[in-house]
Coordinates of C-alpha atoms and ligand atoms in Angstrom, one line a residue:
X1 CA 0.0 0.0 0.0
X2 CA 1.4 3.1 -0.7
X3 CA -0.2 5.7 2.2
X4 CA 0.6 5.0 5.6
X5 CA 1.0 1.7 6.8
X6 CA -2.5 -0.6 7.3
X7 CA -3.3 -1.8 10.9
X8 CA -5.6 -4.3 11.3
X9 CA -8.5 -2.0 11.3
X10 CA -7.7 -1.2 6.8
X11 CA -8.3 -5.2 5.9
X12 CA -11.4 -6.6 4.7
X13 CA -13.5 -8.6 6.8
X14 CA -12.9 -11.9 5.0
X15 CA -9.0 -11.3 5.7
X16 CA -9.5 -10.7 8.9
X17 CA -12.2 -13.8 9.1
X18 CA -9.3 -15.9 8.3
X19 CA -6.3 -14.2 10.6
X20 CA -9.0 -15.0 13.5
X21 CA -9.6 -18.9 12.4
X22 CA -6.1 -19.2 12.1
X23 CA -5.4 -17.9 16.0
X24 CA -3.3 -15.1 14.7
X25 CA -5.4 -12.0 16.0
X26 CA -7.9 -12.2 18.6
X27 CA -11.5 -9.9 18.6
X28 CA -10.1 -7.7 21.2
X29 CA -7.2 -7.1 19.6
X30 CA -9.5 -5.6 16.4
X31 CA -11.3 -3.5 18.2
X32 CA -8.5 -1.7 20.2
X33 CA -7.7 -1.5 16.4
X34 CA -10.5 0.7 15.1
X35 CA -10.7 2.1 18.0
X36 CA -7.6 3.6 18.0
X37 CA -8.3 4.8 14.2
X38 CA -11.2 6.3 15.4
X39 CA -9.6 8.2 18.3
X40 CA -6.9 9.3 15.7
X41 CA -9.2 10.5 12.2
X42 CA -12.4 11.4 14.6
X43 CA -11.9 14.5 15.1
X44 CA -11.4 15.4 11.7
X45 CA -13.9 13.4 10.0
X46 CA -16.7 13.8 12.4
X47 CA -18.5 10.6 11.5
X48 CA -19.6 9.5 14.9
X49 CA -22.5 10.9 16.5
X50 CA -22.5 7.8 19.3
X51 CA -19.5 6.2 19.9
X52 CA -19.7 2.7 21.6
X53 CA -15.6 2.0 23.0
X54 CA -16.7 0.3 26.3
X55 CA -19.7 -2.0 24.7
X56 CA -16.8 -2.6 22.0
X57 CA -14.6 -4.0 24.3
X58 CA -16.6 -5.8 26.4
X59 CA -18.2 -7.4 23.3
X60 CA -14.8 -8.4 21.9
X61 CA -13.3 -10.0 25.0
X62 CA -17.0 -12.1 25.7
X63 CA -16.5 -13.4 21.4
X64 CA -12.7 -14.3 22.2
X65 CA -14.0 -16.0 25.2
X66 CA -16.6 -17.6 22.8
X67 CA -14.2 -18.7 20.6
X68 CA -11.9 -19.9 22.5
X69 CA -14.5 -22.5 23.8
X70 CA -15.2 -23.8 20.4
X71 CA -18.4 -21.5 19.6
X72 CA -18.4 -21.1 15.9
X73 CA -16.8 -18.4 13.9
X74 CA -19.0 -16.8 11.1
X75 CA -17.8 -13.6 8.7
X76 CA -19.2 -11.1 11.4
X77 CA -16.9 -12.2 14.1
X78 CA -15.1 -9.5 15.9
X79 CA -16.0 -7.1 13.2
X80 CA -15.8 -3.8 14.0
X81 CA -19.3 -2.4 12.5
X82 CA -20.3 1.1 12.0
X83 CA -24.3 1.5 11.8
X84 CA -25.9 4.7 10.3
X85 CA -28.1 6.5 13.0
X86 CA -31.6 5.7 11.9
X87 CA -31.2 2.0 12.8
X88 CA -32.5 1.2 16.6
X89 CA -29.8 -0.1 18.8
X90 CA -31.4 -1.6 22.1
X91 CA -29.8 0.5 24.9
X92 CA -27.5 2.9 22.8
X93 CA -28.6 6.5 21.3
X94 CA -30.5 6.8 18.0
X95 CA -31.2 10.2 16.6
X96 CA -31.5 10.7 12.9
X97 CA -29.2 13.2 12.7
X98 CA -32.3 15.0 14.1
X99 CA -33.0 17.5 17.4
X100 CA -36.2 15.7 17.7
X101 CA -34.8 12.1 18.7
X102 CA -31.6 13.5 20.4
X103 CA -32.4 12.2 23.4
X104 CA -33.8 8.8 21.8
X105 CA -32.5 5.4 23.5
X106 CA -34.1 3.1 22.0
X107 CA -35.9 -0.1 23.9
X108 CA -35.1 -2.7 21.0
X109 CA -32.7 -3.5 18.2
X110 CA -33.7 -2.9 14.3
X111 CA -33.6 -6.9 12.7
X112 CA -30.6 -6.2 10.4
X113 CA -28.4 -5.6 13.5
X114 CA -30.0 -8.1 15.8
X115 CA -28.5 -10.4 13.1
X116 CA -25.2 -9.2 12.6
X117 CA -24.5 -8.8 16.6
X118 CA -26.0 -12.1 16.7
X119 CA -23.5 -13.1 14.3
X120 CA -20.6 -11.7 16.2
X121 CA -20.5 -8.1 14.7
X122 CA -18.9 -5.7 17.2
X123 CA -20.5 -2.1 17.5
X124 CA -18.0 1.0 18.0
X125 CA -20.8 3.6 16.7
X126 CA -23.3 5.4 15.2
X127 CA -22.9 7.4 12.7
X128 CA -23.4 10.5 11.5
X129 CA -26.4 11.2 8.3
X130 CA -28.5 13.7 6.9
X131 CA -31.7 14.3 9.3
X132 CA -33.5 11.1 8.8
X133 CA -32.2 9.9 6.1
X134 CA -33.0 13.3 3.6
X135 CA -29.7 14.4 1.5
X136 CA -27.4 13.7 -0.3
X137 CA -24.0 15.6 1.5
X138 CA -24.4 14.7 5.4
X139 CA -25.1 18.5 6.1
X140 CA -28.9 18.3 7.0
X141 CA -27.5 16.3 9.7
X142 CA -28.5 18.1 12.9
X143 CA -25.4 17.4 14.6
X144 CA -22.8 18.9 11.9
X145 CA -21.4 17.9 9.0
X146 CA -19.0 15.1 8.3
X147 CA -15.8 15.5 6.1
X148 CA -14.8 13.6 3.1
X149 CA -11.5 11.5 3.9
X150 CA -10.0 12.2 0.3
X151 CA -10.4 15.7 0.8
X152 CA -11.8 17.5 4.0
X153 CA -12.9 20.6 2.3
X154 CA -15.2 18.1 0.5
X155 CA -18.9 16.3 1.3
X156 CA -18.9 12.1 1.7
X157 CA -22.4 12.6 0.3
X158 CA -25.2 11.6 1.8
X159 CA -27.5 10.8 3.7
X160 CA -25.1 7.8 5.0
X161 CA -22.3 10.2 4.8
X162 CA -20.9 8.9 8.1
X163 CA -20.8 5.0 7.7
X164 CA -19.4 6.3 4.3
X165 CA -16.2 8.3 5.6
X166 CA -15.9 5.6 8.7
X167 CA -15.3 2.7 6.0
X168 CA -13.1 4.6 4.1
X169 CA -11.1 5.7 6.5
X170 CA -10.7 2.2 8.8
X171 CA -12.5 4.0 11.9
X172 CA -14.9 0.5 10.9
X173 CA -14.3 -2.7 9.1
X174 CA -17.5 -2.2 7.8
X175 CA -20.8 -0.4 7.9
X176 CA -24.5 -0.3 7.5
X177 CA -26.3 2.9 6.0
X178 CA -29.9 3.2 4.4
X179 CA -30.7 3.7 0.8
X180 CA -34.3 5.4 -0.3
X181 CA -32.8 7.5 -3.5
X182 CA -29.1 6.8 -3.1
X183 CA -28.2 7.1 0.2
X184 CA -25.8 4.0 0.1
X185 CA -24.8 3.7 -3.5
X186 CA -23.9 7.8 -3.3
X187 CA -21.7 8.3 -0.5
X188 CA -20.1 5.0 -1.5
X189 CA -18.6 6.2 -4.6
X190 CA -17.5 9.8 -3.2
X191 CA -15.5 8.5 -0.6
X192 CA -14.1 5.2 -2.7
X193 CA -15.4 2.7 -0.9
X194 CA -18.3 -0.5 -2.2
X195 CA -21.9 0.2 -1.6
X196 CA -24.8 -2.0 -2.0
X197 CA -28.0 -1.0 -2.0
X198 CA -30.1 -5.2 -2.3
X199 CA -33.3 -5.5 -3.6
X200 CA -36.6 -3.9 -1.7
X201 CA -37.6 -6.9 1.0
X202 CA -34.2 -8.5 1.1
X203 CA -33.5 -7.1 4.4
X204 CA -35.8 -6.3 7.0
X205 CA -36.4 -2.7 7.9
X206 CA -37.6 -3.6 11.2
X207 CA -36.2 -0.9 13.5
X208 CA -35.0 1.1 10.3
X209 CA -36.5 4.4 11.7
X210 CA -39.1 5.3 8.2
X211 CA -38.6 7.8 5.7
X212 CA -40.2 6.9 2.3
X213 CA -41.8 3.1 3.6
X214 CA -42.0 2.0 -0.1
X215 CA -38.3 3.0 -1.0
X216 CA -36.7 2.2 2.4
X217 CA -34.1 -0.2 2.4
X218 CA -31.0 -1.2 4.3
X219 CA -27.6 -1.5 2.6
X220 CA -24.1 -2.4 3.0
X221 CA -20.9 -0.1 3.0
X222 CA -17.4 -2.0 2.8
X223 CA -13.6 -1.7 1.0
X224 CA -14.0 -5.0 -1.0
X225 CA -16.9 -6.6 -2.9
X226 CA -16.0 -10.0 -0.9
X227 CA -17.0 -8.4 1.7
X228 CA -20.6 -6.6 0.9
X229 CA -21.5 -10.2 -0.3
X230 CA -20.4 -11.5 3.4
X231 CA -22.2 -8.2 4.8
X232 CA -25.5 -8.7 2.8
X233 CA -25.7 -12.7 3.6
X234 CA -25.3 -11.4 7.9
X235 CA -28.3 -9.5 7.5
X236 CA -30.8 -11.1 4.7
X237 CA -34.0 -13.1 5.1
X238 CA -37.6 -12.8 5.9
X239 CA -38.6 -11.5 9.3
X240 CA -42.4 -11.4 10.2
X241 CA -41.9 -8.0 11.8
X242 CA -41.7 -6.3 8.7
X243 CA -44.7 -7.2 6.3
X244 CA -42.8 -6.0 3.3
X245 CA -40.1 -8.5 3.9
X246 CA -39.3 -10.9 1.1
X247 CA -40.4 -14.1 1.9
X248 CA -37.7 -16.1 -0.5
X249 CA -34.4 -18.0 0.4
X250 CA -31.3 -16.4 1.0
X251 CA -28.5 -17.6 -1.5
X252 CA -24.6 -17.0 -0.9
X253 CA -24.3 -13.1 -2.6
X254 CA -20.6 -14.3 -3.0
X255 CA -21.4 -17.7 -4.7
X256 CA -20.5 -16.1 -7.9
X257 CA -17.6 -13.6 -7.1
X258 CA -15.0 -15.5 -8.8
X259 CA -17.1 -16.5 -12.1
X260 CA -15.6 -13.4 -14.1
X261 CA -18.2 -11.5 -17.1
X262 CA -16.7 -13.5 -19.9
X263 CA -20.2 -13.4 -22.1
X264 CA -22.2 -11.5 -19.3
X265 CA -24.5 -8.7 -21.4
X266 CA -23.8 -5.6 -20.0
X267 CA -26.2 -2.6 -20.8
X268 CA -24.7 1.1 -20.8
X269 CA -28.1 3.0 -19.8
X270 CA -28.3 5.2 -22.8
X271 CA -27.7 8.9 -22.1
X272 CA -25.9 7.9 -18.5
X273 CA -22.4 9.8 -20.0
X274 CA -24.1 12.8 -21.7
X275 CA -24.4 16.0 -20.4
X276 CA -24.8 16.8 -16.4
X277 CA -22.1 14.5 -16.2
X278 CA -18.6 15.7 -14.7
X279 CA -16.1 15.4 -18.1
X280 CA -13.5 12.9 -15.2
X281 CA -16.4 10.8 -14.2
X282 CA -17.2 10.2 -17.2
X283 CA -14.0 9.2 -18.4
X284 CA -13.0 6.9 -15.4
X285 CA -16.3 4.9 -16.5
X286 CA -15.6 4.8 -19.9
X287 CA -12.7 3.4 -19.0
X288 CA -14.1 0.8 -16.6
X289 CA -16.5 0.0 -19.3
X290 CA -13.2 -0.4 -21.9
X291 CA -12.2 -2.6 -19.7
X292 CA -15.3 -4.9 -19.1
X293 CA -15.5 -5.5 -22.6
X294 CA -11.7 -6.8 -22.4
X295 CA -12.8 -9.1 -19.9
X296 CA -15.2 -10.3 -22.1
X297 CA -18.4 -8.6 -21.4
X298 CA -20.8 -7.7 -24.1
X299 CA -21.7 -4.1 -23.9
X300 CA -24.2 -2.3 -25.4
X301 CA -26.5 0.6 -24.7
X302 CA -30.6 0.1 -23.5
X303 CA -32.7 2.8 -22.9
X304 CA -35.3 3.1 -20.0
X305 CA -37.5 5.6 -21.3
X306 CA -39.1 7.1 -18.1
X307 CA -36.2 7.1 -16.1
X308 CA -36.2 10.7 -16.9
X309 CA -38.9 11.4 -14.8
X310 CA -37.6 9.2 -11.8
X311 CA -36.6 12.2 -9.9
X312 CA -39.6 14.4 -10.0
X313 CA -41.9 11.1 -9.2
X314 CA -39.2 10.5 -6.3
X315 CA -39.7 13.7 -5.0
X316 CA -43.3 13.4 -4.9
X317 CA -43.3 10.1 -3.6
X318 CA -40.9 10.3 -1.0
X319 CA -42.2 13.3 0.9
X320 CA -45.5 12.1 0.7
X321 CA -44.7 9.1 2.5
X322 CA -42.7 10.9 4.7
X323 CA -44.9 13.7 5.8
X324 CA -47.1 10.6 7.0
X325 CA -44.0 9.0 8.5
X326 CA -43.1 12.1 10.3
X327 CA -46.3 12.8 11.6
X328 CA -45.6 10.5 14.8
X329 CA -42.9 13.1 16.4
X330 CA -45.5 15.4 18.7
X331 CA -43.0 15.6 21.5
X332 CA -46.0 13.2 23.2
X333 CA -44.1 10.1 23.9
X334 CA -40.9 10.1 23.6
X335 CA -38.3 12.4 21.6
X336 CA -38.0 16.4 22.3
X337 CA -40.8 18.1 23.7
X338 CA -40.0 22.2 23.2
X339 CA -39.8 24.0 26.2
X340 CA -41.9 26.7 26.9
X341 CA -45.5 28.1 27.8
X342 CA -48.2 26.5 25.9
X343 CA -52.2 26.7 26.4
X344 CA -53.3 23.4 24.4
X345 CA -51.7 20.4 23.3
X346 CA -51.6 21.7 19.6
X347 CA -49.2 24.3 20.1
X348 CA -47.4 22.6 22.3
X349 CA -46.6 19.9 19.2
X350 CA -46.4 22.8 16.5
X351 CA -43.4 24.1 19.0
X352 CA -42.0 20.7 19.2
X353 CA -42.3 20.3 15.4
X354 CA -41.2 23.9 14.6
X355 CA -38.0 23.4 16.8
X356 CA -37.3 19.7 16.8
X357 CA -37.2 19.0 13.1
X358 CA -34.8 20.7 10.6
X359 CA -34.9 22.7 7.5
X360 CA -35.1 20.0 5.0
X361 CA -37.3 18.2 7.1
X362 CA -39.9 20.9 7.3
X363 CA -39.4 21.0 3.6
X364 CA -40.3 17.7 2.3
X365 CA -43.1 17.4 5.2
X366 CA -44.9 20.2 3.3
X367 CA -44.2 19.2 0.0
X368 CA -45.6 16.0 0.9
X369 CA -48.5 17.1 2.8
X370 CA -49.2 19.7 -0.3
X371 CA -48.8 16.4 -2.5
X372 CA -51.6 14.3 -0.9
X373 CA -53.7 16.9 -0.2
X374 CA -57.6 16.7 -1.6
X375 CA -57.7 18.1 -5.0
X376 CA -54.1 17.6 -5.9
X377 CA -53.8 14.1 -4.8
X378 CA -54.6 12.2 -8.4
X379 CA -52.5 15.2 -10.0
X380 CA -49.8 14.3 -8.0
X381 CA -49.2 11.4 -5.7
X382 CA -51.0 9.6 -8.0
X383 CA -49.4 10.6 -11.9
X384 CA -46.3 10.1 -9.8
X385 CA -47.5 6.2 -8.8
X386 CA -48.1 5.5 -12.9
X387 CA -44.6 7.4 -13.5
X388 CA -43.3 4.3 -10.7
X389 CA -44.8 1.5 -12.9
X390 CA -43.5 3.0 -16.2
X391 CA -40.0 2.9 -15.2
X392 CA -40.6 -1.1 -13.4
X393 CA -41.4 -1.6 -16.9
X394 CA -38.6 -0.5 -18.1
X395 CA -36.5 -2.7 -15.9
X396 CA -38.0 -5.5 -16.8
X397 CA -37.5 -4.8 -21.0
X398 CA -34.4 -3.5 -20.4
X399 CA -33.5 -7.2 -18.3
X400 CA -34.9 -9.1 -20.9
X401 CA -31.9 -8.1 -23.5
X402 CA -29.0 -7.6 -20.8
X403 CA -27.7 -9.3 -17.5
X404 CA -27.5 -6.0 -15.7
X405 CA -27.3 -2.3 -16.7
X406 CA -24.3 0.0 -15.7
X407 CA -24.3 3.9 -15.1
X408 CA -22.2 6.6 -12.9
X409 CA -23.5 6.0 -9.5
X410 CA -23.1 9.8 -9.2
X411 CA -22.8 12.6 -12.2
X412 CA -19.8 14.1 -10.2
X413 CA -17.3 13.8 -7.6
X414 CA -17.3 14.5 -4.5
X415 CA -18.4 18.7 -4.0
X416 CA -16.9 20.8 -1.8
X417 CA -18.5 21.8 1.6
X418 CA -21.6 24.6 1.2
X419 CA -21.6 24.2 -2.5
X420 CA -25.2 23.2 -3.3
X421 CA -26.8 23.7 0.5
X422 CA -29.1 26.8 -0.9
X423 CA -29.6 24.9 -3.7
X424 CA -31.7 21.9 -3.3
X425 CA -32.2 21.4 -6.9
X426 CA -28.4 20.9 -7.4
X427 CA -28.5 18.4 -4.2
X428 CA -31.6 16.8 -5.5
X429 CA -29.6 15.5 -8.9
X430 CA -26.9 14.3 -7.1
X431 CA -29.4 11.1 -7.4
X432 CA -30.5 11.3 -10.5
X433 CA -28.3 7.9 -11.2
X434 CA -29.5 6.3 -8.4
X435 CA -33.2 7.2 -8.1
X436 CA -34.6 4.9 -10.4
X437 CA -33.4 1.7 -8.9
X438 CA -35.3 2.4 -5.8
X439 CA -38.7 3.3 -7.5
X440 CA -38.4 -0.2 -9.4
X441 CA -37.0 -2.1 -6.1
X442 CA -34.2 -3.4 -7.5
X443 CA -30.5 -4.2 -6.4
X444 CA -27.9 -2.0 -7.5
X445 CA -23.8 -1.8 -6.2
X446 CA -21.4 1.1 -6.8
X447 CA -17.7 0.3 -6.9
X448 CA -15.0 2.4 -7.0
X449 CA -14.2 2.7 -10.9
X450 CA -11.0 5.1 -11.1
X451 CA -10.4 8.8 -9.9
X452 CA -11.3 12.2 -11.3
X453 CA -8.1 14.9 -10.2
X454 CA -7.9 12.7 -7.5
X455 CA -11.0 11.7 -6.1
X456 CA -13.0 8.6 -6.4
X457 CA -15.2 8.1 -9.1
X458 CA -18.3 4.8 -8.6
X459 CA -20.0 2.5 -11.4
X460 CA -23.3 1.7 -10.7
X461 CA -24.5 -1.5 -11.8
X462 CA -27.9 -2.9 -11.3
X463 CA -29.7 -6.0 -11.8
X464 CA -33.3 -7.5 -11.8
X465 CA -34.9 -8.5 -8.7
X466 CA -33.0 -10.8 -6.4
X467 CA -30.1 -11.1 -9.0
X468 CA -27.3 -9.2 -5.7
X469 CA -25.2 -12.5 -6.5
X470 CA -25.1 -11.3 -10.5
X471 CA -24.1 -7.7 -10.1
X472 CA -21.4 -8.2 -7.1
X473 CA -20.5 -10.7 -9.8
X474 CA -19.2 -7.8 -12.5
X475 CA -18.0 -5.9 -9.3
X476 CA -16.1 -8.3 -8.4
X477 CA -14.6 -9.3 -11.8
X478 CA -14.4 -5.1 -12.5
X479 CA -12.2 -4.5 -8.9
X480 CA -9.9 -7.3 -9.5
X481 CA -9.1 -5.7 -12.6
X482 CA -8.6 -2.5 -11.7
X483 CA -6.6 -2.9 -8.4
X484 CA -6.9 0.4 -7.5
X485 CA -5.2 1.8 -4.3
X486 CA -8.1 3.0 -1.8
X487 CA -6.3 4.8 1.0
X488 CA -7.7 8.0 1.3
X489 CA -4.4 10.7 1.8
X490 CA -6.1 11.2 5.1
X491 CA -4.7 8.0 6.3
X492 CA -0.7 9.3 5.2
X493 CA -0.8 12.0 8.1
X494 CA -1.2 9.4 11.0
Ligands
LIG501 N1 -30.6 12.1 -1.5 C1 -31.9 11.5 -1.6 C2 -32.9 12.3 -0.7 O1 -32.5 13.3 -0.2 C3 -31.9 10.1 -1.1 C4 -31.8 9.9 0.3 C5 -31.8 8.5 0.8 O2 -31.5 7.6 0.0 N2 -32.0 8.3 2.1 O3 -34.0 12.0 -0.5

């Protein structure tokens, strides 16, 4: 590696998986790892809002005990795991990045990390996001922003900005976020790292704290594609507390790592390197693409027609369902309740609202209340709900003629700090790449594809339902390729 040298914290879970079987690191050992990452980049990088040390270690020591005994290892053990604030963690903080949960412990743990602490995953934090889950640079956070750790002037993107930058930079092995326009697939490629965003229902959003119910899904952040296959297979499967849960067995994402594209149909979605399009990102995915085709992939370029309209259908549809979502923070039961004189019950949960809940919030609650009210309801809500079946459709044509469909996960780099926050237009099509996949429910991964004047630059490639073992498949064959060096510059000071 050429930037600093790696501790145990910068290898991949399955290297570490073996180190461990083997008896040549223990689980406490890994932790004091990361943690000692995190006390050392922390204070630049800012992607903690909860940090967990003390759980950590107790955790690692009871596993090393475990193992010791002859309990079985599985990938999770003694990882050190990162999970985005709007995922319940029995006992420990959850806040959204929001005023109105800051004081929020909550009594029970969401199902995707009951699994992977079930499975021996070891928590050192929460992280850092937009306010519940809305934006795409981590600076709606209520908490303050988080830094990019290939350039601090710069967002890690959004709204899983913090399990972003804490992958990247080793503070964790690896990391969950959430994904409802991008939120995953986005951050991912801006800070260099693999995100995967699986198919609506794969994993259970059980104690996933609800922004856009329909689009909602849990996803995984880590440095190799090995690893999100290891990640995804922790935390897949049905669970009756979450009705929208997939109901279908849970094959090995990773069965198919190794099986290379060598006749795999790969479709370039037509018009994804056109204009809007940053002249280095496109280049670094040409270039991927160039080299795809080497490998023996058969490229070729499929049009989904509608996709055009994905964003303004997403941004009727999410803050509809949010505005409904949202509606449950009355400073009642639990949360912040705003201080202050108040003569009925209504004020007193306007003031909470008012004070509790962030710009950004406030403005997609009104957009989506605006959206669903009577009279503009069909106009709206409802043309955007036939706009949502058009582009399924298009899916499903354009994965009749190719395996999966590749795009930039995001039209730029990463943008510096301020740049587009009066602008919510410009922050709005930082997803135009990614939006569609989650209106259709389908599984999409961005890897890291190359740079652009020295930041990372992410392919997106998406598949049809289910088909997570297919497109880690090209990710896997496209990173082995590529061998790119990952260490963000951050890592050279320490
Ligand atoms: N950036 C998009 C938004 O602001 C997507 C967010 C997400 O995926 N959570 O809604």
């Amino acid at each position: 590696m050429s930037r600093g040298s790696p501790d145990l914290c910068d290898l991949s879970a399955s290297e570490l998986g073996a180190r461990l079987a083997a008896g040549e690191i223990t689980c406490a050992e890994l932790a004091e790892s990361s943690l000692r990452r995190i006390e050392a980049v922390e204070p630049r990088l800012g992607a903690f809002l909860t940090r967990t040390p003390e759980l950590a270690r107790e955790r690692a020591v009871e596993l090393d005990a475990y193992l010791a005994a002859g309990g079985p290892r599985t990938s999770a053990s003694g990882i050190p795991t990162a999970l985005k604030d709007v995922l319940t963690t029995r006992g420990v903080r959850t806040t959204c990045g929001s005023r109105i949960l800051a004081d929020y412990v909550p009594p029970y743990d969401a199902t995707a990390w009951a699994r992977l602490s079930g499975a021996g995953a070891v928590l050192v934090g929460k992280t850092n996001c937009d306010e519940f889950a809305m934006g795409s640079s981590n600076e709606h956070s209520a908490f303050g922003p988080v830094r990019n750790p290939w350039d601090l002037e710069r967002v890690p993107g959004g709204s899983s900005g913090g399990s972003a930058a804490a992958v990247a930079a080793g503070e964790a092995v690896w990391a969950l976020g959430t994904d409802t326009g991008g939120s995953v697939r986005q951050p991912a490629a801006l800070c260099g790292i693999v995100g995967l965003k699986p198919t609506y229902g794969r994993v259970s959003r059980y104690g996933l704290i609800a922004f856009a119910s329909s689009l909602d899904t849990v996803g995984c952040f880590t440095r190799s594609v090995r690893d999100a296959a290891l990640l995804l297979r922790a935390i897949a499967g049905h669970d009756a507390r979450d009705a929208t849960s997939l109901d279908a067995p849970v094959e090995h994402p990773g069965r198919d790592l190794e099986a290379g594209v060598a006749g795999m149909r790969i479709g370039l979605v037509a018009g994804a390197l056109e204009e809007g399009v940053e002249p280095g990102v496109r280049e670094a995915v040409r270039t991927a693409l160039d080299r795809l085709a080497a490998l023996g992939a058969e490229l070729e370029e499929v049009a989904l027609p509608h996709a055009e309209h994905a964003l303004s259908a997403y941004y009727l549809i999410a803050p509809s369902e949010a505005s409904s979502n949202l509606a449950r923070y009355d400073g009642v039961r639990y949360g912040v309740r705003a201080a202050g004189e108040h003569t009925d019950v209504a004020e007193m949960m306007a003031r909470t609202r008012g004070r509790g809940f962030g710009p950004e919030v406030k403005r997609r609650v009104i957009l989506g209340t605006y959206a669903l009210s009577a009279g503009y309801y069909e106009a709206y809500y409802g043309q955007a709900q036939r706009v949502r079946t058009l582009i399924i459709r298009d899916y499903e044509a354009a994965f009749e003629r190719v395996d999966v469909l590749v795009s930039p996960t995001s039209p730029t780099t990463a943008f510096r700090l301020g740049e587009r926050l009066d602008d919510p237009l410009a922050m709005y099509l930082s997803d135009i790449f990614t939006i569609p996949a989650n209106l259709a429910g389908v599984p999409a991964v961005s890897v890291p594809c190359g740079f652009a004047d020295g930041l990372p630059v992410g392919l997106q490639i998406t598949g049809p339902p289910l088909a997570e073992a297919r497109i880690l498949r090209a990710a896997s064959a496209l990173e082995a390729d590529l061998g790119l060096d990952l260490r963000p510059p951050l890592l050279a000071s320490l």
